[in-house]
Tab-separated table of C-alpha atoms and ligand atoms in Angstrom:
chain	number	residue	atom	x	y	z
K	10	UNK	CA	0.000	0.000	0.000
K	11	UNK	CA	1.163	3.444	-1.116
K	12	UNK	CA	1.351	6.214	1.553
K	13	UNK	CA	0.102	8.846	-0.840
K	14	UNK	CA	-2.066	6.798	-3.011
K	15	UNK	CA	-5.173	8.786	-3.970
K	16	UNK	CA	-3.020	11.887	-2.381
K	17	UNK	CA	-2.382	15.288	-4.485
K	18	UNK	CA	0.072	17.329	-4.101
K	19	UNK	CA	1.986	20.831	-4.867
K	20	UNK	CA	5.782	21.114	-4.202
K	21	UNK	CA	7.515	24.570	-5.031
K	22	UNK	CA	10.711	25.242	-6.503
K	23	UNK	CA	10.356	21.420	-7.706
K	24	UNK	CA	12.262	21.843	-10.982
K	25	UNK	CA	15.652	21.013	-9.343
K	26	UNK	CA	17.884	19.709	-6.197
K	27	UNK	CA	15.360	19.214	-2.996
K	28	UNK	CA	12.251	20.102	-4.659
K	29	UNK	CA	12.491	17.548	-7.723
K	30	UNK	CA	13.483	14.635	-5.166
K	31	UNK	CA	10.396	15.584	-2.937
K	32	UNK	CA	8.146	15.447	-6.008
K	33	UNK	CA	9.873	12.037	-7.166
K	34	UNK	CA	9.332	10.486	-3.908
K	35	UNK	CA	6.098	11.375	-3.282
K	36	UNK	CA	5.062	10.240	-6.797
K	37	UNK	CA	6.966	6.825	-5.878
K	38	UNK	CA	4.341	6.476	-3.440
K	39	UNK	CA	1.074	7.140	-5.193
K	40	UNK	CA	0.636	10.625	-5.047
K	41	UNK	CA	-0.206	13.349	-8.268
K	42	UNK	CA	1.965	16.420	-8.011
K	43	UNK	CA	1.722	19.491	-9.585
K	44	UNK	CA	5.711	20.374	-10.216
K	45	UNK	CA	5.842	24.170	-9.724
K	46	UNK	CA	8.915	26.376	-10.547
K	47	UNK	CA	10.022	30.135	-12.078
K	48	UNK	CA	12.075	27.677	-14.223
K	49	UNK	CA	9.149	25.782	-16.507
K	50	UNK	CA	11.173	24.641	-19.027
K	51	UNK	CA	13.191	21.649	-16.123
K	52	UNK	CA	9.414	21.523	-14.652
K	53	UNK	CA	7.936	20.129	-17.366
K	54	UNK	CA	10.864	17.763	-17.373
K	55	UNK	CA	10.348	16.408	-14.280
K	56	UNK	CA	7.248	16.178	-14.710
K	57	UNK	CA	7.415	14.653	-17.739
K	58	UNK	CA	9.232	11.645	-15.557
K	59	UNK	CA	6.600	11.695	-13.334
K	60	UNK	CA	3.120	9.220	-13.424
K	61	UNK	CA	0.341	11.868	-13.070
K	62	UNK	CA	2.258	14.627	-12.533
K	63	UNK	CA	1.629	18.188	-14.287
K	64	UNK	CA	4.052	21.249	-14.369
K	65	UNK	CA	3.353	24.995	-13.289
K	66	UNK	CA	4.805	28.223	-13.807
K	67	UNK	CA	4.852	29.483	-10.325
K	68	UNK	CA	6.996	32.348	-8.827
K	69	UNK	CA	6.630	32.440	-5.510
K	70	UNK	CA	7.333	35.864	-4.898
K	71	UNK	CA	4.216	36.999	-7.080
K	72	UNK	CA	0.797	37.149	-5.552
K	73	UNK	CA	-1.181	36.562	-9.144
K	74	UNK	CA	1.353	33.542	-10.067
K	75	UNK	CA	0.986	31.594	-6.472
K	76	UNK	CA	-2.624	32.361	-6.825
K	77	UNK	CA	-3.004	30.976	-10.642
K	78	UNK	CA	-0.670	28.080	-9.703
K	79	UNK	CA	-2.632	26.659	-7.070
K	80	UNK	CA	-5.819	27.569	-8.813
K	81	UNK	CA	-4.842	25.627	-11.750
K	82	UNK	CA	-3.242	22.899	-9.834
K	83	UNK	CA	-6.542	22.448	-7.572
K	84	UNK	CA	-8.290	22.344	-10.605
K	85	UNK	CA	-5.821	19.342	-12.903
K	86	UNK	CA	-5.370	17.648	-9.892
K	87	UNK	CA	-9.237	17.374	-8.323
K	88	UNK	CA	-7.715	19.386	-4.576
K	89	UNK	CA	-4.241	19.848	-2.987
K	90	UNK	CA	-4.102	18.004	-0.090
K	91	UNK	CA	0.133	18.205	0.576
K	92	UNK	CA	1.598	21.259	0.131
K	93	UNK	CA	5.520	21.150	0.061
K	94	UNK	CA	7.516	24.840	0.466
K	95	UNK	CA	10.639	24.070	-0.741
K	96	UNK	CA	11.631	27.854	-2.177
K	97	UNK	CA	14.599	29.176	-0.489
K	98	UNK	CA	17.094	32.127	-1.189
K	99	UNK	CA	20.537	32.347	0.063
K	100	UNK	CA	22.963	35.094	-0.492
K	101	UNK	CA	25.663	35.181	2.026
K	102	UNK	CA	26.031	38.870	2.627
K	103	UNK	CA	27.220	40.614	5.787
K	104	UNK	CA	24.889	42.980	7.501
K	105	UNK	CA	27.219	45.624	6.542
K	106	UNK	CA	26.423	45.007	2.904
K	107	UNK	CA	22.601	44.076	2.994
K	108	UNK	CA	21.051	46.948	1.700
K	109	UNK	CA	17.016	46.941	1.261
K	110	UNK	CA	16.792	45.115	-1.830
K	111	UNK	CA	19.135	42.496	-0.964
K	112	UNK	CA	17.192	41.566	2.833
K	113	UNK	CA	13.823	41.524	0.248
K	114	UNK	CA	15.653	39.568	-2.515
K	115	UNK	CA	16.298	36.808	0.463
K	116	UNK	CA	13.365	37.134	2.584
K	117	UNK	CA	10.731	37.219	0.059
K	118	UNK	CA	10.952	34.277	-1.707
K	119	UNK	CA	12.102	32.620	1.248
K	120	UNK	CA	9.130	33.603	3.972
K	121	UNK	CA	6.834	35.799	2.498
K	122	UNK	CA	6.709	33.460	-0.539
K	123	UNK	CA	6.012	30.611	1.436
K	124	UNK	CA	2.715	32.478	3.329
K	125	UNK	CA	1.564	33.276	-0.103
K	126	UNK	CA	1.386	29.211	-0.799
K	127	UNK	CA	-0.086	28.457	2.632
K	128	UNK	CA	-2.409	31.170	2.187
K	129	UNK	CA	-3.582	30.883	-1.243
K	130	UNK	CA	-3.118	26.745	-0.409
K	131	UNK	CA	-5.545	26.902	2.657
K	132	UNK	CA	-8.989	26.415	1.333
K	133	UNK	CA	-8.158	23.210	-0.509
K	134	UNK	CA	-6.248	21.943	2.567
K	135	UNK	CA	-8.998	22.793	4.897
K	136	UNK	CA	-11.163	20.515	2.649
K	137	UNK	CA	-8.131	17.665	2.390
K	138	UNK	CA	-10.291	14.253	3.461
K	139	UNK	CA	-7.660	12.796	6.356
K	140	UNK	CA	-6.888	16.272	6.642
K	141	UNK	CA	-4.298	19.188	5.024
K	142	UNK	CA	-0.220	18.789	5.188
K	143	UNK	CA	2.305	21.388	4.930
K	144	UNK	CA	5.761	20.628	5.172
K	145	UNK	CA	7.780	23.823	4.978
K	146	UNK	CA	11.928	23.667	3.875
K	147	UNK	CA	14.085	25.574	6.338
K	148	UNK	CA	17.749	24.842	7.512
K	149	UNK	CA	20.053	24.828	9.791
K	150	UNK	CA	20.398	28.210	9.232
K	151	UNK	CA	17.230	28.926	10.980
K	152	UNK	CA	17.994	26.702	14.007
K	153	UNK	CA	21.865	28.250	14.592
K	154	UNK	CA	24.652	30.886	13.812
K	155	UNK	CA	25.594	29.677	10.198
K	156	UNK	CA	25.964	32.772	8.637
K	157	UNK	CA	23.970	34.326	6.217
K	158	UNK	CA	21.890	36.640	7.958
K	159	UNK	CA	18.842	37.501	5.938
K	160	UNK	CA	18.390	34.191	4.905
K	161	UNK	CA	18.723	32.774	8.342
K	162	UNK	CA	16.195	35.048	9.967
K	163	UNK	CA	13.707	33.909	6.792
K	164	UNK	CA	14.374	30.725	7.521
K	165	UNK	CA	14.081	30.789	11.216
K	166	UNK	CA	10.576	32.431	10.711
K	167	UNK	CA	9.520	29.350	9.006
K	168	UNK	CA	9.897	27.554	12.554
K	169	UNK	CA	8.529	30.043	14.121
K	170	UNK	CA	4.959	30.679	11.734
K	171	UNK	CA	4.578	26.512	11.488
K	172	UNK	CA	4.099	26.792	15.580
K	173	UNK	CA	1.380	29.476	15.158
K	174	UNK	CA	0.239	27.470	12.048
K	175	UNK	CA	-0.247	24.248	13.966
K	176	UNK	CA	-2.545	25.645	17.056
K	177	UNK	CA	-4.574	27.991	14.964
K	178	UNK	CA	-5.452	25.237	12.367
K	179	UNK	CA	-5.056	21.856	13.938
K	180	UNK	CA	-8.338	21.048	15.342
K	181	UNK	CA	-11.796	20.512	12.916
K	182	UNK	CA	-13.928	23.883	14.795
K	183	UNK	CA	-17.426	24.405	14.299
K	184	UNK	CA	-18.856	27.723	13.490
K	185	UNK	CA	-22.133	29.967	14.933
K	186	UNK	CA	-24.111	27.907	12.007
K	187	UNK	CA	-23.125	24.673	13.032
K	188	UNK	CA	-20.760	24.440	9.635
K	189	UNK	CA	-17.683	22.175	10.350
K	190	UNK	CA	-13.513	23.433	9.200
K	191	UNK	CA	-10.865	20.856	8.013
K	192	UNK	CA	-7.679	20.777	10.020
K	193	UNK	CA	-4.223	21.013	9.010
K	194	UNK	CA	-0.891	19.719	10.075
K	195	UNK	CA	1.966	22.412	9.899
K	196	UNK	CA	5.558	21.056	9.764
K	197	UNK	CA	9.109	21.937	8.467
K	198	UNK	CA	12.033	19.973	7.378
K	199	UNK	CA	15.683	21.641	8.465
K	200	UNK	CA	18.157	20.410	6.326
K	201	UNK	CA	21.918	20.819	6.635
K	202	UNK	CA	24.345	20.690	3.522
K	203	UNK	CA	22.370	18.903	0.952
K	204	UNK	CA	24.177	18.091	-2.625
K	205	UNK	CA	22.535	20.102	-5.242
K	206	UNK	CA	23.357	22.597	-7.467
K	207	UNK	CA	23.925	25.612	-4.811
K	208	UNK	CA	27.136	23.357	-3.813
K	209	UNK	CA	27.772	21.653	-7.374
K	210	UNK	CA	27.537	24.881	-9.761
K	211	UNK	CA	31.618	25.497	-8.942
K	212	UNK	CA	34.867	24.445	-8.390
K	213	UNK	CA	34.859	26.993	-5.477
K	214	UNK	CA	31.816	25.837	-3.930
K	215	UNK	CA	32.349	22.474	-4.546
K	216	UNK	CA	35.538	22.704	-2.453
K	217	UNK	CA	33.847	24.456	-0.149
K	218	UNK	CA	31.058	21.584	0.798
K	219	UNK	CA	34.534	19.122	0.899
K	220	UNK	CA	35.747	20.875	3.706
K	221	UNK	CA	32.182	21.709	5.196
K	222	UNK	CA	31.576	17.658	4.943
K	223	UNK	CA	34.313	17.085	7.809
K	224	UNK	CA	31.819	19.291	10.261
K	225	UNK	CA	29.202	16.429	9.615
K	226	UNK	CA	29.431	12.948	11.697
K	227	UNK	CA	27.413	10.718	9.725
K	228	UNK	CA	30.687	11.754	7.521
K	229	UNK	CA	29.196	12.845	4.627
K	230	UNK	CA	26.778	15.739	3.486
K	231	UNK	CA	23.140	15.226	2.196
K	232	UNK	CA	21.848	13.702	-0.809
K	233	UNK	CA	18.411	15.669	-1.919
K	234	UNK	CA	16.613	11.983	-1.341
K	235	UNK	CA	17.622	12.321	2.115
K	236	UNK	CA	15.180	15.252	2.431
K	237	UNK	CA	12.518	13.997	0.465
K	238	UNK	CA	12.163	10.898	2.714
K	239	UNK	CA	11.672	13.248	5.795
K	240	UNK	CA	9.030	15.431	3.731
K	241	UNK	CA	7.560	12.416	2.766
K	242	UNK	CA	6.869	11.029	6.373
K	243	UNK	CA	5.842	14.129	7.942
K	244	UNK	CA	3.309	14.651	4.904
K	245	UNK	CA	2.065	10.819	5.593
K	246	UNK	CA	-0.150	9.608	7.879
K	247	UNK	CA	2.719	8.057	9.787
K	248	UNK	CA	2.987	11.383	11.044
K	249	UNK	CA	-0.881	11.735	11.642
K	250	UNK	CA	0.134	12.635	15.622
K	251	UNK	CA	2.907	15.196	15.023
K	252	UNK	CA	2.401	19.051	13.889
K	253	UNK	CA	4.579	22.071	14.839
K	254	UNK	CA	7.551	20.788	14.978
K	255	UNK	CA	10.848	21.148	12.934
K	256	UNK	CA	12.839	17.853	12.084
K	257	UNK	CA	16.299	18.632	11.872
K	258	UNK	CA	17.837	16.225	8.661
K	259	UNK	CA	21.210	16.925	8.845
K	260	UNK	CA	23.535	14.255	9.684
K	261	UNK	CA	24.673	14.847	13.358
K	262	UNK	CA	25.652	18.314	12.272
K	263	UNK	CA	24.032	20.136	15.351
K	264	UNK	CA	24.912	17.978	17.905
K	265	UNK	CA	27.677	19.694	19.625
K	266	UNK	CA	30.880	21.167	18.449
K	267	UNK	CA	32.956	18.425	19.308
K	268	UNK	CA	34.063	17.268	15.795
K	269	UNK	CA	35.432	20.619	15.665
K	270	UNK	CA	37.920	20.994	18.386
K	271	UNK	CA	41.071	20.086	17.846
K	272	UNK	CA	41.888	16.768	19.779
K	273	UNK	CA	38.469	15.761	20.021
K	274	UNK	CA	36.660	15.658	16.857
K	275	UNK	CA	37.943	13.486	14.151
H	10	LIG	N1	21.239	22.633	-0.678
H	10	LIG	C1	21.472	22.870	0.623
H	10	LIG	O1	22.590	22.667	1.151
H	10	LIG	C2	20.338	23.350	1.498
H	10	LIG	C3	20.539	23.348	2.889
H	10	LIG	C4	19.513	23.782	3.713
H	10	LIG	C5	18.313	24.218	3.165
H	10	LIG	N2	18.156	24.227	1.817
H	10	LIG	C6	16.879	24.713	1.291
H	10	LIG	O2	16.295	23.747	0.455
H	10	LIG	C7	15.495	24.389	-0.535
H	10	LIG	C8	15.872	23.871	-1.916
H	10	LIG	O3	17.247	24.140	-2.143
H	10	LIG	P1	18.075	23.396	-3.275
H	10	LIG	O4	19.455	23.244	-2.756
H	10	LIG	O5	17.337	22.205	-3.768
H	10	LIG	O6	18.112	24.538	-4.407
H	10	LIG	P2	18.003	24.455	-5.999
H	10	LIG	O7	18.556	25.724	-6.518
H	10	LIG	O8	18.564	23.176	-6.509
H	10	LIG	O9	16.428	24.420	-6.248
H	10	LIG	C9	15.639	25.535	-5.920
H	10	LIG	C10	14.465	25.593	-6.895
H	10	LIG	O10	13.672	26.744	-6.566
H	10	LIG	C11	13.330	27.434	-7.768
H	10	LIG	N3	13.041	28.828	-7.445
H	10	LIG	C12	13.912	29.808	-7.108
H	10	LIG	N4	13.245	30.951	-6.879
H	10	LIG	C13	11.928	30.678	-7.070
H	10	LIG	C14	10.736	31.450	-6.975
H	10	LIG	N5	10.768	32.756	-6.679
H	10	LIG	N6	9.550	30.845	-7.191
H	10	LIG	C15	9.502	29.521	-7.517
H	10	LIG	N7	10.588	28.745	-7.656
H	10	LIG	C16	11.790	29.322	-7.424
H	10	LIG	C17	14.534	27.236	-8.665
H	10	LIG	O11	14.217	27.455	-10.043
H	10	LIG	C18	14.910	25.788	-8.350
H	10	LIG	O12	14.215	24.869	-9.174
H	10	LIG	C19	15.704	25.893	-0.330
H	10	LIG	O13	14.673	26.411	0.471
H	10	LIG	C20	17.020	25.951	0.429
H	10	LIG	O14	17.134	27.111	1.201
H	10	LIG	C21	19.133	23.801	0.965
């Protein structure tokens, strides 16, 4: 028996890295995704690899794209009842440098963009049978001092919004004419280094994740499939007791600082 069979589901930023291996593995186990990316083109490659799946233009950061995205989606794929928020933008400036634009060219795709889904999203999880899932991407970035401060703050408000998220829409309530809501489970995946084009795109960064990989003590850094499997549980109904909370997938990496100091660590 497939987890997701008779399941729907839209995954953002799906065209590549994390957000193609979610939509892979939840198709693996029955569910119809609607592939949704800036970049349509890879989408409707993916999707193309994908039973039932359709691709979606869908920018994030633009209020009449999320809301014709999950429109259309809703309507090709009969409801949404996962909704996976995979869009995330780094940029690795210093406070010193982060002007205006650049804290909105981080934090808008990365938080705001990611209320737009849930927002636009809500009606058709609210009517989800078994009820509505949201898994939310964030990182370790949002759970620690990586670096990266726009980015980290975005991605720390992810945490912090899925709490809220959770109370406000967890339970069915019934209103002053007796009519009866859905419910909704509200959780994020933090992932640490994960192998995908952000690391792979250079010499420079791939060197980079090399010496970044000796921080980790599983002993290596994250495949994208490592992701999808914790999206996938916490959007199944193996997690039908858990909301609110933020899994951290990331190989031992927040531990402790141990494998860092010299004499200690490996
Ligand atoms: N790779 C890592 O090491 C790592 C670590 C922690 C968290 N994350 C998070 O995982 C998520 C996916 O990262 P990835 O490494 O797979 O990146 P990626 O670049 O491989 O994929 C990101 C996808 O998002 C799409 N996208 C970008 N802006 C968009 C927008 N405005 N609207 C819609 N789609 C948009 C891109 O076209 C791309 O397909 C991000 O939220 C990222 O912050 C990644």
């Amino acid at each position: 028996m497939n987890r997701f069979d008779g399941k729907t589901a839209l995954i953002t930023g799906a065209a590549h890295g994390i957000g193609r291996a979610c939509a892979t593995r939840l198709t693996a186990e029955g569910a119809r995704v609607a592939v949704t990316d800036i970049d349509i083109a890879a989408a409707r490659s993916v999707a193309a690899e994908l039973s039932g799946a359709v691709a979606l233009t869908c920018d994030v950061t633009d209020p009449a794209s999320v809301s014709d995205a999950v429109a259309q989606a809703a309507a090709q794929l009969g409801g949404i009842d996962i909704l996976v928020n995979n869009v995330g933008v780094a940029g690795g400036v210093r406070l010193e440098d982060l002007d205006e634009a650049e804290w909105h060219r981080q934090t808008d795709p990365t938080l705001h963009g990611t209320v737009r889904m849930i927002k636009e999203a809500l009606p058709h999880l609210l009517t989800a049978t078994g009820g509505g899932r949201v898994v939310s991407i964030s990182s370790v970035n949002g759970l620690a001092a990586i670096g990266d401060v726009a980015y980290s703050a975005a991605k720390a408000g992810l945490v912090n919004m899925t709490q809220n998220l959770a109370v406000d829409y967890g339970a069915v309530r019934t209103d002053s004419v007796g009519a009866e809501s859905g419910w909704i489970r509200f959780n994020v995946v933090a992932p640490g280094t994960i192998r995908t084009r952000v690391w792979t795109h250079s010499d420079e960064s791939m060197e980079r994740m090399r010496r970044i990989e000796k921080l980790y003590p599983l002993g290596r850094v994250g495949e994208p499939e490592d992701i999808a499997a914790a999206v996938a549980f916490l959007a199944s109904d193996d997690a039908s007791w858990i909301t609110g909370i933020t899994l951290p997938v990331e190989g031992g990496f927040l531990t402790g600082p141990a494998i860092a100091m010299p004499g200690i660590g490996r």
